[in-house]
Amino acid sequence: MNVPQGQFPDESPDPGRWLDDHGDYLFKYAVFRLRDNTAAEDAVQETFLAALKAYKEFQGRASERTWLVGILKHKIVDHFRRAGREAPLGEESDEGPEHREFFERPEPWQGHWNNDYAPNEWHATPAELIERSDFWKVFNDCLSPLPQRTASAFTLREVDGLKSEEICEILSIKVNNLWVMLHRARLHLRNCLELNWFRREQ
Amino acid sequence: MKVYDKLKHSIRYWLLRTLPTCQQTVEKISQSMERSLTLRERINLKLHLWICAWCQWYMEHLHIIRETTRAKADEPPEFISGAGLSDEARERIRRRLTNQN
């Protein structure tokens, strides 16, 4: 049997050490997706409680952190499910800003990019962006003005790579709503990244 | 050559007036990342991108963003300035775990 170094299958669980070793990481992972400190703290606590119960099944099969993150993902989804049931999507404004001003132009060009908001060339490749340590900070700051559910839907889609149908089921929304939310998040985020980042550097 | 340029200009102008606007096109670009577009939508999008550098960049940027976020998905999100669990939350969780043990 393959036992990862330093982990013994019959070792008794030590939740105090889990908290010290992984508490901050799990919290950041959760708060990034839930965008709510209290909900993230609850998710971390529930994760450790579930981990205690499921410890026998774990038995050093994966790294401890990967195992805990796996449980946390379920707790995050549970939170969204509850929130989706309690507060169904109402007004259209819940989906996020439309940013009509991006396309305000005198006729006959109404509906085409306004010069002030039109995209510029970024001169950046994903490989360069991946190297940047402040990427998540800028990303997160740019998402924060959006409605919580839109920001969460966008994160589930673009960061975690969940399928449209899965996100709709988790958030209790229709696929058309999801597409509007994702579109508005992209419109907003792209512009914000460009303003705060690419234009600043020139 | 001049005739050619003039013709090219007229075609571009005509296309821009005929095709869906940039505002409509960026919504299709976003949807193209969620579902397969219909043939008609694909043709309109291709033609629009052919004459509009702004929408070309827009689409390129969305894909750059997606590629970057997916690649970094498991990286610890260290952005939340020094903030892990608050001391209070940590103690609360610790007490709860000890009671459970």
Coordinates of N, CA and C in Angstrom, one line a residue, chain A residues 17-175:
Chain A
R17 N -4.6 20.4 14.3 CA -3.5 20.6 13.4 C -4.0 20.9 12.0
W18 N -5.1 20.3 11.6 CA -5.8 20.6 10.3 C -6.0 22.1 10.3
L19 N -6.6 22.6 11.4 CA -7.0 24.0 11.4 C -5.7 24.9 11.3
D20 N -4.7 24.5 12.0 CA -3.4 25.3 11.8 C -2.8 25.2 10.4
D21 N -2.8 24.0 9.9 CA -2.1 23.8 8.6 C -3.0 24.3 7.4
H22 N -4.3 24.1 7.5 CA -5.1 24.3 6.3 C -6.2 25.4 6.4
G23 N -6.4 25.8 7.7 CA -7.5 26.7 8.0 C -7.5 28.0 7.1
D24 N -6.4 28.6 7.0 CA -6.3 29.9 6.2 C -6.5 29.6 4.8
Y25 N -5.9 28.6 4.3 CA -6.0 28.3 2.8 C -7.5 28.0 2.5
L26 N -8.1 27.2 3.3 CA -9.5 26.8 3.0 C -10.4 28.0 3.1
F27 N -10.1 28.9 4.1 CA -10.9 30.1 4.2 C -10.8 31.0 3.0
K28 N -9.6 31.2 2.5 CA -9.4 32.0 1.3 C -10.0 31.4 0.1
Y29 N -9.9 30.1 0.0 CA -10.5 29.4 -1.1 C -12.0 29.6 -1.1
A30 N -12.6 29.5 0.1 CA -14.1 29.7 0.2 C -14.5 31.1 0.0
V31 N -13.8 32.1 0.6 CA -14.3 33.4 0.6 C -14.2 34.0 -0.9
F32 N -13.2 33.5 -1.6 CA -13.1 33.9 -3.0 C -14.3 33.5 -3.8
R33 N -14.9 32.3 -3.5 CA -16.0 31.9 -4.2 C -17.4 32.3 -3.7
L34 N -17.4 32.4 -2.3 CA -18.7 32.8 -1.7 C -18.9 34.3 -1.5
R35 N -17.8 35.0 -1.5 CA -17.7 36.4 -1.4 C -18.5 36.9 -0.1
D36 N -18.3 36.2 1.0 CA -19.0 36.4 2.2 C -18.2 35.8 3.4
N37 N -17.6 36.6 4.3 CA -16.8 36.1 5.3 C -17.5 35.0 6.2
T38 N -18.7 35.4 6.7 CA -19.4 34.5 7.6 C -19.7 33.2 6.9
A39 N -20.2 33.2 5.7 CA -20.5 32.0 5.0 C -19.2 31.2 4.8
A40 N -18.1 31.8 4.5 CA -16.8 31.1 4.3 C -16.3 30.4 5.6
E41 N -16.5 31.2 6.7 CA -16.1 30.6 8.0 C -16.9 29.3 8.3
D42 N -18.2 29.4 8.1 CA -19.1 28.3 8.3 C -18.7 27.1 7.4
A43 N -18.4 27.4 6.1 CA -18.0 26.3 5.2 C -16.8 25.6 5.7
V44 N -15.8 26.4 6.2 CA -14.6 25.8 6.7 C -14.9 24.9 7.9
Q45 N -15.7 25.4 8.8 CA -16.0 24.6 10.0 C -16.7 23.3 9.6
E46 N -17.7 23.4 8.7 CA -18.4 22.2 8.3 C -17.5 21.3 7.6
T47 N -16.5 21.8 6.9 CA -15.6 20.9 6.2 C -14.8 20.1 7.2
F48 N -14.3 20.7 8.3 CA -13.5 20.0 9.3 C -14.4 19.0 10.0
L49 N -15.7 19.4 10.3 CA -16.6 18.4 10.9 C -16.8 17.2 10.1
A50 N -17.1 17.5 8.8 CA -17.3 16.4 7.8 C -16.1 15.5 7.7
A51 N -14.9 16.2 7.7 CA -13.6 15.5 7.6 C -13.4 14.5 8.8
L52 N -13.8 15.0 10.0 CA -13.7 14.1 11.1 C -14.5 12.8 11.0
K53 N -15.7 13.0 10.5 CA -16.6 11.9 10.3 C -16.1 10.9 9.2
A54 N -15.5 11.5 8.2 CA -15.1 10.7 7.0 C -13.7 10.2 7.1
Y55 N -13.1 10.5 8.2 CA -11.6 10.2 8.3 C -11.2 8.8 7.9
K56 N -12.0 7.9 8.3 CA -11.7 6.4 8.0 C -11.6 6.2 6.5
E57 N -12.5 6.9 5.7 CA -12.4 6.7 4.3 C -11.2 7.4 3.6
F58 N -10.7 8.4 4.3 CA -9.6 9.1 3.7 C -8.3 8.3 3.8
Q59 N -7.8 8.0 5.0 CA -6.7 7.1 5.2 C -5.5 7.4 4.3
G60 N -5.1 8.6 4.1 CA -3.9 8.9 3.4 C -3.9 8.6 2.0
R61 N -5.1 8.6 1.3 CA -5.1 8.2 -0.1 C -4.7 9.4 -1.0
A62 N -5.1 10.6 -0.6 CA -4.6 11.8 -1.3 C -3.9 12.7 -0.3
S63 N -3.4 13.8 -0.8 CA -2.8 14.7 0.1 C -3.9 15.2 1.0
E64 N -3.6 15.6 2.2 CA -4.6 16.0 3.2 C -5.3 17.2 2.7
R65 N -4.5 18.2 2.1 CA -5.2 19.4 1.6 C -6.1 19.1 0.4
T66 N -5.7 18.3 -0.5 CA -6.6 18.0 -1.6 C -7.9 17.4 -1.1
W67 N -7.7 16.5 -0.1 CA -8.9 15.9 0.4 C -9.8 16.9 1.1
L68 N -9.3 17.8 1.9 CA -10.1 18.8 2.5 C -10.7 19.8 1.5
V69 N -10.0 20.1 0.5 CA -10.5 21.0 -0.5 C -11.7 20.3 -1.2
G70 N -11.6 19.0 -1.5 CA -12.7 18.3 -2.1 C -13.9 18.4 -1.2
I71 N -13.8 18.3 0.1 CA -15.0 18.4 0.9 C -15.5 19.8 0.9
L72 N -14.6 20.8 1.0 CA -15.0 22.2 1.0 C -15.8 22.5 -0.2
K73 N -15.4 22.0 -1.4 CA -16.1 22.3 -2.6 C -17.6 21.9 -2.5
H74 N -17.9 20.7 -1.9 CA -19.3 20.3 -1.6 C -20.0 21.3 -0.7
K75 N -19.3 21.8 0.3 CA -19.9 22.7 1.3 C -20.2 24.0 0.6
I76 N -19.4 24.4 -0.3 CA -19.6 25.7 -1.0 C -20.9 25.5 -1.9
V77 N -20.9 24.4 -2.6 CA -22.1 24.2 -3.4 C -23.4 24.1 -2.6
D78 N -23.3 23.4 -1.4 CA -24.5 23.4 -0.5 C -24.9 24.8 -0.1
H79 N -23.9 25.7 0.2 CA -24.3 27.0 0.5 C -25.1 27.7 -0.6
F80 N -24.5 27.6 -1.8 CA -25.2 28.2 -3.0 C -26.6 27.7 -3.2
R81 N -26.8 26.4 -3.0 CA -28.1 25.8 -3.2 C -29.1 26.4 -2.2
R82 N -28.6 26.5 -0.9 CA -29.5 27.0 0.1 C -29.9 28.5 -0.2
A83 N -28.8 29.3 -0.6 CA -29.1 30.7 -0.9 C -30.0 30.9 -2.1
G84 N -29.8 30.0 -3.1 CA -30.6 30.1 -4.3 C -32.1 29.8 -4.0
R85 N -32.3 28.8 -3.1 CA -33.7 28.5 -2.8 C -34.3 29.6 -2.0
E86 N -33.5 30.2 -1.0 CA -34.1 31.3 -0.2 C -34.3 32.6 -0.9
A87 N -33.5 32.9 -1.8 CA -33.7 34.2 -2.5 C -33.6 34.0 -4.0
P88 N -34.8 33.7 -4.6 CA -34.8 33.5 -6.1 C -34.4 34.8 -6.8
L89 N -33.8 34.6 -8.0 CA -33.5 35.8 -8.8 C -34.7 36.6 -9.1
G90 N -34.7 37.9 -8.8 CA -35.8 38.7 -9.0 C -35.7 39.7 -10.2
E91 N -35.4 40.9 -9.8 CA -35.2 42.0 -10.8 C -34.1 41.7 -11.8
E92 N -34.2 42.3 -12.9 CA -33.2 42.1 -13.9 C -31.8 42.7 -13.4
S93 N -31.9 43.8 -12.6 CA -30.7 44.4 -12.2 C -29.9 43.5 -11.3
D94 N -30.5 42.4 -10.8 CA -29.7 41.4 -10.0 C -28.6 40.8 -10.8
E95 N -28.7 40.8 -12.1 CA -27.8 40.2 -13.0 C -26.5 41.0 -13.2
G96 N -26.6 42.3 -12.9 CA -25.4 43.1 -13.0 C -25.6 44.2 -14.0
P97 N -24.6 45.2 -13.9 CA -24.7 46.4 -14.8 C -24.7 46.1 -16.3
E98 N -25.5 46.8 -17.0 CA -25.6 46.5 -18.5 C -24.5 47.2 -19.2
H99 N -23.9 48.3 -18.6 CA -22.9 49.1 -19.3 C -23.3 49.6 -20.7
R100 N -24.4 50.1 -20.7 CA -24.9 50.7 -22.0 C -24.0 51.8 -22.5
E101 N -23.3 52.5 -21.6 CA -22.5 53.6 -22.0 C -21.3 53.2 -22.8
F102 N -20.9 51.9 -22.7 CA -19.8 51.4 -23.6 C -20.2 51.5 -25.0
F103 N -21.5 51.6 -25.3 CA -21.9 51.5 -26.8 C -22.7 52.7 -27.1
E104 N -22.6 53.8 -26.4 CA -23.3 55.1 -26.7 C -22.5 55.8 -27.8
R105 N -23.1 56.0 -28.9 CA -22.5 56.8 -30.0 C -23.6 57.5 -30.7
P106 N -23.2 58.7 -31.3 CA -24.1 59.4 -32.1 C -24.5 58.5 -33.3
E107 N -25.8 58.6 -33.8 CA -26.2 57.9 -35.0 C -25.3 58.4 -36.2
P108 N -25.0 57.5 -37.1 CA -25.6 56.2 -37.3 C -24.8 55.1 -36.6
W109 N -24.0 55.4 -35.7 CA -23.1 54.3 -35.1 C -23.6 54.0 -33.7
Q110 N -24.7 54.3 -33.3 CA -25.3 53.9 -32.0 C -25.2 52.4 -31.9
G111 N -24.7 51.9 -30.7 CA -24.6 50.4 -30.6 C -23.2 49.9 -30.9
H112 N -22.4 50.7 -31.5 CA -21.0 50.3 -31.7 C -20.1 50.9 -30.6
W113 N -18.9 50.3 -30.4 CA -18.0 50.7 -29.3 C -17.8 52.2 -29.3
N114 N -18.0 52.8 -28.1 CA -17.7 54.2 -27.8 C -16.1 54.2 -27.6
N115 N -15.5 55.2 -28.2 CA -14.0 55.2 -28.2 C -13.5 55.2 -26.7
D116 N -14.2 55.8 -25.8 CA -13.7 55.8 -24.4 C -13.6 54.4 -23.8
Y117 N -14.4 53.5 -24.3 CA -14.6 52.2 -23.6 C -14.1 51.0 -24.5
A118 N -13.8 51.3 -25.8 CA -13.4 50.3 -26.7 C -12.2 49.6 -26.3
P119 N -12.1 48.2 -26.5 CA -10.9 47.5 -26.1 C -9.6 47.9 -26.8
N120 N -8.5 47.8 -26.1 CA -7.2 48.1 -26.7 C -6.5 46.8 -26.8
E121 N -5.4 46.8 -27.5 CA -4.6 45.6 -27.6 C -3.9 45.4 -26.2
W122 N -3.8 44.2 -25.7 CA -3.3 44.0 -24.4 C -1.8 43.7 -24.4
H123 N -1.3 43.2 -25.5 CA 0.1 42.8 -25.5 C 0.5 41.8 -24.4
A124 N -0.4 40.9 -24.1 CA -0.1 40.0 -23.0 C -0.7 38.6 -23.4
T125 N 0.1 37.6 -23.0 CA -0.4 36.2 -23.3 C -0.8 35.6 -21.9
P126 N -1.6 34.5 -22.0 CA -2.0 33.9 -20.7 C -0.8 33.5 -19.9
A127 N 0.3 33.0 -20.6 CA 1.5 32.5 -19.9 C 2.0 33.7 -19.0
E128 N 2.0 34.9 -19.6 CA 2.5 36.0 -18.8 C 1.6 36.4 -17.6
L129 N 0.3 36.3 -17.9 CA -0.6 36.6 -16.8 C -0.6 35.6 -15.7
I130 N -0.4 34.3 -16.1 CA -0.3 33.3 -15.1 C 0.8 33.5 -14.1
E131 N 1.9 34.1 -14.6 CA 3.1 34.4 -13.7 C 2.8 35.5 -12.7
R132 N 1.8 36.3 -13.0 CA 1.6 37.5 -12.1 C 1.0 37.2 -10.8
S133 N 1.6 37.6 -9.7 CA 1.1 37.2 -8.4 C -0.1 38.0 -8.0
D134 N -0.3 39.2 -8.6 CA -1.4 40.1 -8.2 C -2.6 39.8 -9.1
F135 N -2.6 38.8 -9.9 CA -3.7 38.5 -10.8 C -5.0 38.4 -10.0
W136 N -5.0 37.5 -9.0 CA -6.3 37.3 -8.2 C -6.8 38.5 -7.5
K137 N -5.8 39.3 -7.1 CA -6.3 40.5 -6.4 C -7.0 41.5 -7.3
V138 N -6.5 41.7 -8.5 CA -7.1 42.6 -9.5 C -8.4 42.0 -9.9
F139 N -8.4 40.7 -10.2 CA -9.6 39.9 -10.6 C -10.7 40.1 -9.5
N140 N -10.3 39.9 -8.3 CA -11.3 40.0 -7.2 C -11.8 41.4 -7.0
D141 N -10.9 42.4 -7.0 CA -11.4 43.8 -6.9 C -12.4 44.1 -8.0
C142 N -12.1 43.6 -9.2 CA -12.9 44.0 -10.4 C -14.3 43.3 -10.2
L143 N -14.4 42.1 -9.6 CA -15.7 41.5 -9.5 C -16.5 42.1 -8.4
S144 N -15.8 42.7 -7.4 CA -16.6 43.1 -6.2 C -17.8 44.1 -6.4
P145 N -17.8 45.0 -7.4 CA -19.0 45.8 -7.6 C -20.2 45.0 -8.2
L146 N -20.0 43.8 -8.7 CA -21.1 43.0 -9.3 C -21.9 42.4 -8.2
P147 N -23.2 42.2 -8.5 CA -24.1 41.4 -7.6 C -23.4 40.1 -7.2
Q148 N -23.6 39.7 -5.9 CA -22.9 38.6 -5.4 C -23.1 37.3 -6.2
R149 N -24.4 37.1 -6.7 CA -24.7 35.9 -7.4 C -24.0 35.9 -8.8
T150 N -24.0 37.1 -9.4 CA -23.3 37.1 -10.7 C -21.8 36.8 -10.6
A151 N -21.2 37.4 -9.5 CA -19.8 37.2 -9.3 C -19.5 35.7 -9.0
S152 N -20.4 35.1 -8.2 CA -20.2 33.7 -7.9 C -20.4 32.8 -9.1
A153 N -21.4 33.1 -9.9 CA -21.7 32.3 -11.1 C -20.4 32.4 -12.1
F154 N -19.9 33.6 -12.2 CA -18.8 33.8 -13.1 C -17.5 33.0 -12.5
T155 N -17.3 33.1 -11.2 CA -16.2 32.3 -10.7 C -16.4 30.8 -10.9
L156 N -17.6 30.3 -10.6 CA -17.8 28.9 -10.8 C -17.6 28.5 -12.3
R157 N -18.0 29.3 -13.2 CA -17.8 29.0 -14.6 C -16.3 29.2 -15.0
E158 N -15.7 30.3 -14.8 CA -14.4 30.6 -15.4 C -13.3 30.1 -14.6
V159 N -13.4 30.0 -13.2 CA -12.3 29.5 -12.4 C -12.4 28.0 -12.2
D160 N -13.6 27.6 -11.8 CA -13.8 26.1 -11.5 C -14.2 25.3 -12.7
G161 N -14.6 26.0 -13.8 CA -14.9 25.3 -15.0 C -16.1 24.4 -15.0
L162 N -17.1 24.7 -14.1 CA -18.3 24.0 -14.0 C -19.1 24.2 -15.3
K163 N -20.0 23.2 -15.7 CA -20.8 23.4 -16.9 C -22.0 24.3 -16.6
S164 N -22.5 24.9 -17.6 CA -23.7 25.8 -17.5 C -24.8 25.1 -16.7
E165 N -25.1 23.9 -17.1 CA -26.3 23.2 -16.4 C -26.0 23.0 -15.0
E166 N -24.8 22.7 -14.6 CA -24.5 22.5 -13.2 C -24.7 23.8 -12.4
I167 N -24.2 24.9 -13.0 CA -24.3 26.2 -12.3 C -25.8 26.6 -12.1
C168 N -26.6 26.4 -13.2 CA -28.0 26.7 -13.1 C -28.7 25.9 -12.0
E169 N -28.3 24.6 -11.9 CA -29.0 23.8 -10.9 C -28.5 24.2 -9.5
I170 N -27.2 24.6 -9.3 CA -26.7 25.0 -8.0 C -27.3 26.3 -7.6
L171 N -27.4 27.2 -8.5 CA -27.9 28.6 -8.1 C -29.4 28.7 -8.3
S172 N -30.1 27.7 -8.7 CA -31.6 27.8 -9.0 C -31.9 28.9 -10.0
I173 N -31.2 28.9 -11.1 CA -31.5 30.0 -12.1 C -31.7 29.3 -13.5
K174 N -32.3 30.0 -14.4 CA -32.5 29.5 -15.8 C -31.3 29.8 -16.6
V175 N -31.1 29.0 -17.6 CA -29.8 29.1 -18.4 C -29.8 30.5 -19.1

